[in-house]
Short mmCIF file of C-alpha atoms in Angstrom, two decimals:
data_model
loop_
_atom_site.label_atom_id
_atom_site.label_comp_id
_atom_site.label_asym_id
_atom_site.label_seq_id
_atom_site.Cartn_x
_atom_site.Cartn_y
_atom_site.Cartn_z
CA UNK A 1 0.00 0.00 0.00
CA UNK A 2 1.14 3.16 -0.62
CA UNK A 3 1.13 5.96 1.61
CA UNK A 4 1.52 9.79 0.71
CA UNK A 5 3.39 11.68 3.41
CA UNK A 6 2.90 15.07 4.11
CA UNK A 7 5.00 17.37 1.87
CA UNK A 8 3.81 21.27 2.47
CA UNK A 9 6.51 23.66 3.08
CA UNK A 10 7.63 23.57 6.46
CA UNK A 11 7.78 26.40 8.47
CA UNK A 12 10.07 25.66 11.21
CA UNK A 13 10.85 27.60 14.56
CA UNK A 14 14.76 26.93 15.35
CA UNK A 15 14.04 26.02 18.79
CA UNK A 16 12.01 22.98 17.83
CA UNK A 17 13.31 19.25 16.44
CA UNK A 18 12.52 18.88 12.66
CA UNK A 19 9.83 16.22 12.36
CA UNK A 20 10.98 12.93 10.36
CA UNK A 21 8.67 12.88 7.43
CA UNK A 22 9.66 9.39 7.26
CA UNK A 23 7.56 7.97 10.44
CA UNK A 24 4.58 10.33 10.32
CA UNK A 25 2.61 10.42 13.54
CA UNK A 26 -0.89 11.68 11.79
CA UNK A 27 -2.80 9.78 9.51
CA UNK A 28 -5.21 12.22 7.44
CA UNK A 29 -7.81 9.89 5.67
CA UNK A 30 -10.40 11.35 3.47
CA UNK A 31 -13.54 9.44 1.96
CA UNK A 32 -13.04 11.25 -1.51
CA UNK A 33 -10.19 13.31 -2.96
CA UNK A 34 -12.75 16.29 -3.27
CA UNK A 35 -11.81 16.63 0.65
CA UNK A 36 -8.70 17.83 0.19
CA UNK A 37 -9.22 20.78 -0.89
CA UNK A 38 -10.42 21.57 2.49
CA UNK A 39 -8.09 19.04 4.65
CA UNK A 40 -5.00 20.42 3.11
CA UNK A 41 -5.68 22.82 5.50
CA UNK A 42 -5.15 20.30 8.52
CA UNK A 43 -1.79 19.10 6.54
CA UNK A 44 -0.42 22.55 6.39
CA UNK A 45 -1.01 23.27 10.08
CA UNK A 46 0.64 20.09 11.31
CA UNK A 47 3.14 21.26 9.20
CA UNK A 48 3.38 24.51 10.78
CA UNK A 49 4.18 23.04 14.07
CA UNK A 50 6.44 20.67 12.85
CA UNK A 51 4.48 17.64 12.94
CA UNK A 52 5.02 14.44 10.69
CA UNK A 53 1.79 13.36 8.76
CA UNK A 54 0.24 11.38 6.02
CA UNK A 55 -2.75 11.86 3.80
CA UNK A 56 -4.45 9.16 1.23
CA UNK A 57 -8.14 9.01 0.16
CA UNK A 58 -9.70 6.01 1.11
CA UNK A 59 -13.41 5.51 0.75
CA UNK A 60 -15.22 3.70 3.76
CA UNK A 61 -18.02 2.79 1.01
CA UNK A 62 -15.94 2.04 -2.26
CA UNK A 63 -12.67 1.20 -0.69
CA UNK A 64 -13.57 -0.95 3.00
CA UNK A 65 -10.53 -3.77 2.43
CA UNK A 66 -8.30 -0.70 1.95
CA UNK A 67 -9.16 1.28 4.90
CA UNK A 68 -9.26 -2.12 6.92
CA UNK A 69 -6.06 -2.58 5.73
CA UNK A 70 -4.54 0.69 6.43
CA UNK A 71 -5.99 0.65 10.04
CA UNK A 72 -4.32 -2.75 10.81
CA UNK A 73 -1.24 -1.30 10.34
CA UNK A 74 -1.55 2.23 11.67
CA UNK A 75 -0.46 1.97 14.87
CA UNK A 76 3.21 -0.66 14.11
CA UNK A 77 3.61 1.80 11.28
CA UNK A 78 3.92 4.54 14.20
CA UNK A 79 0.60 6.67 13.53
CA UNK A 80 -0.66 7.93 17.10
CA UNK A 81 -3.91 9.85 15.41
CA UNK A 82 -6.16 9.30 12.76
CA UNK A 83 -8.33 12.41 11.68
CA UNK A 84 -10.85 11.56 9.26
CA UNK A 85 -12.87 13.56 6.99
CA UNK A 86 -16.14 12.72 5.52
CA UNK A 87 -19.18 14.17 3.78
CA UNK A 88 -22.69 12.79 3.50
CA UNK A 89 -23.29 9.64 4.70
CA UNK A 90 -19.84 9.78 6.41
CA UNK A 91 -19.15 6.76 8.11
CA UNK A 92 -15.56 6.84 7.46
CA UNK A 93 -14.68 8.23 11.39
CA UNK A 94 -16.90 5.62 12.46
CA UNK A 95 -15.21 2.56 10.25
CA UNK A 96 -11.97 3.61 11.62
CA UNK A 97 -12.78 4.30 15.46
CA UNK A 98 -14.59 0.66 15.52
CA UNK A 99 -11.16 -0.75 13.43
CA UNK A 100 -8.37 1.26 15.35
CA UNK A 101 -7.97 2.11 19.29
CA UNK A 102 -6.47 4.98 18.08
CA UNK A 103 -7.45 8.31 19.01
CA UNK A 104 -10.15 9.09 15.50
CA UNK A 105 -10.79 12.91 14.85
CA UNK A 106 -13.73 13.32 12.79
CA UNK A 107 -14.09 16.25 10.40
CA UNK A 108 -17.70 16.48 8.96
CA UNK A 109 -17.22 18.24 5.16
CA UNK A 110 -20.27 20.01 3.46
CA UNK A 111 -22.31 18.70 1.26
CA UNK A 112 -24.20 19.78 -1.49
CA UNK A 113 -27.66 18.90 -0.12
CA UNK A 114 -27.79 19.57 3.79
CA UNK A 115 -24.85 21.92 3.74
CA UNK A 116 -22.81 19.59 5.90
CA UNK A 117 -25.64 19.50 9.06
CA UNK A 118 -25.81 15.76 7.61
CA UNK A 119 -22.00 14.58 7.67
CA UNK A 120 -21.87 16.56 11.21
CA UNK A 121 -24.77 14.43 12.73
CA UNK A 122 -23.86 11.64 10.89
CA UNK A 123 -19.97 11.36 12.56
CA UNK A 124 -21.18 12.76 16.25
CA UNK A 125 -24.03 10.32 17.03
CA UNK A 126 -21.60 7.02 17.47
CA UNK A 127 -22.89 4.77 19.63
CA UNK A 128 -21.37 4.13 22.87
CA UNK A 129 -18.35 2.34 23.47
CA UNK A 130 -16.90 3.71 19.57
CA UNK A 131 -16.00 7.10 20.03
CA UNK A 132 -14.94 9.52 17.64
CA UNK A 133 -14.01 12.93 18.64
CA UNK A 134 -16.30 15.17 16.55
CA UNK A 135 -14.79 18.80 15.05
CA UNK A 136 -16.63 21.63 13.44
CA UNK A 137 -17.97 21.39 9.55
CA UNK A 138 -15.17 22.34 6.51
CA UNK A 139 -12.02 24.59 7.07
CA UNK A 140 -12.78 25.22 10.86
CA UNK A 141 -12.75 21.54 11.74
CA UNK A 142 -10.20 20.65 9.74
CA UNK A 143 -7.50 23.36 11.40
CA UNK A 144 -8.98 22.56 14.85
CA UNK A 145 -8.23 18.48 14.25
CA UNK A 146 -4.96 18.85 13.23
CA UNK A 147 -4.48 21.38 16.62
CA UNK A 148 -6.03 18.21 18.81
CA UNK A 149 -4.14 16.08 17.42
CA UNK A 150 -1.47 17.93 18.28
CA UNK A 151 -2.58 18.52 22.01
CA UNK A 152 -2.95 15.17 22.35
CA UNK A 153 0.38 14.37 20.61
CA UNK A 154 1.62 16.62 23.60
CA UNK A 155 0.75 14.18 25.97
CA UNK A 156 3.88 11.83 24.88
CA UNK A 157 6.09 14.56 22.95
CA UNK A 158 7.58 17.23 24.81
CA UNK A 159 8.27 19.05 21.82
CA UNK A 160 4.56 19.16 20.27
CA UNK A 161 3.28 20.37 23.36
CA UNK A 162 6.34 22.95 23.20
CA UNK A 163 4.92 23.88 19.78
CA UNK A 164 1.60 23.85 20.93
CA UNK A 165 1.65 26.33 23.68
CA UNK A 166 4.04 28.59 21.48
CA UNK A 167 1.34 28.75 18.91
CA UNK A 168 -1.22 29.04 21.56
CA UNK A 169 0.95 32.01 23.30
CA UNK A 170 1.19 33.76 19.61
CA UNK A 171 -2.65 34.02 19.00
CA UNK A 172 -2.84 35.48 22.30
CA UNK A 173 -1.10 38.06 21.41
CA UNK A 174 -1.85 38.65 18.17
CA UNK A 175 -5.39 39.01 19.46
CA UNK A 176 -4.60 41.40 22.43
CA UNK A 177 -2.29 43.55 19.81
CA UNK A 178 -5.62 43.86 17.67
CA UNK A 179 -8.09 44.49 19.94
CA UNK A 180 -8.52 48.62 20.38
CA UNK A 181 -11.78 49.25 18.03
CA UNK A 182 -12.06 52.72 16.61
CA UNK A 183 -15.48 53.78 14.44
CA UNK A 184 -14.80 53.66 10.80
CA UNK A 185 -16.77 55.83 9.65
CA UNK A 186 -17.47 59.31 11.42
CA UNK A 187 -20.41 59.86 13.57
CA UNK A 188 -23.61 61.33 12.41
CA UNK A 189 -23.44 65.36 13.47
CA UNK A 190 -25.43 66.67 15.97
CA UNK A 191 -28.28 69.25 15.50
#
């Protein structure tokens, strides 16, 4: 099988070890290569903090001996997350949380039809006992898994919680740097 590892330009702080692209730690899956578009987004920031991935398009539907065969091996290969993306019907979170104790990431992607409410509600309502940690629809949810996984990555590596709190610490302050409001336009004279 082959597997595509992550290959965004990496924008590395000095301080922190360059990840081995080699033995990635992510697995991005996506039930169609239309998701990329969107989940290249979650490549490029695990890249950003410097953390090793790997991204194929494996359908849950079209592909199943695939995706059964790329979870048996997910965890000797090294992965420690899988985020999964999925529109529609979107049972590809589910497939791998029941295949894989691995931590699963689910990112719902819109849809045509229902505007994504239907891959949302079809990846958080697991049953119990098969969870699959549930992120927001499109763009959002796909920045905000790959930032999970990292936190959770941060459990085990030092220096991906490092790089988590540094990025955490700069959007503080790029917030508080920002956050005077002055009116645009001038105010309406008085009579």
């Amino acid at each position: 099988m082959q597997v595509t590892v992550g290959a965004l330009p990496c924008k590395t702080s000095s301080h922190f070890m360059a990840a081995d692209k080699t033995k990635p730690l992510v697995g991005i899956l996506l039930g169609s290569k239309s998701d990329w578009e969107i989940m290249q987004h979650c490549a490029a920031q695990l890249e950003e903090l410097d953390v090793p991935w790997e991204a194929q398009a494996i359908s849950a539907h079209r592909a199943p001996d695939a995706l059964i065969e790329y979870l048996s091996t997910a965890m000797d290969r090294g992965l420690a997350v899988i985020i999964a993306a999925a529109g529609g019907a979107a049972h590809l979170p589910g497939v791998c949380a029941a295949k894989t104790t691995l931590p699963v990431l689910g990112v719902p992607m819109e849809s045509q039809s229902l505007k994504g409410l239907d891959s949302l509600l079809s990846i958080v309502q697991m049953p119990g006992g098969v969870p699959v940690g549930t992120l927001a629809i499109g763009k959002p949810g796909a920045i905000n898994a790959a930032l999970l996984a990292v936190s959770i990555l941060g459990v085990k590596y030092p220096q991906h919680r490092k790089a988590y709190e540094e990025f955490r610490r700069k959007q503080t302050a790029n917030v508080l740097a920002d956050r005077v409001l002055k009116l645009s336009v001038a105010p309406a004279k008085k009579l």
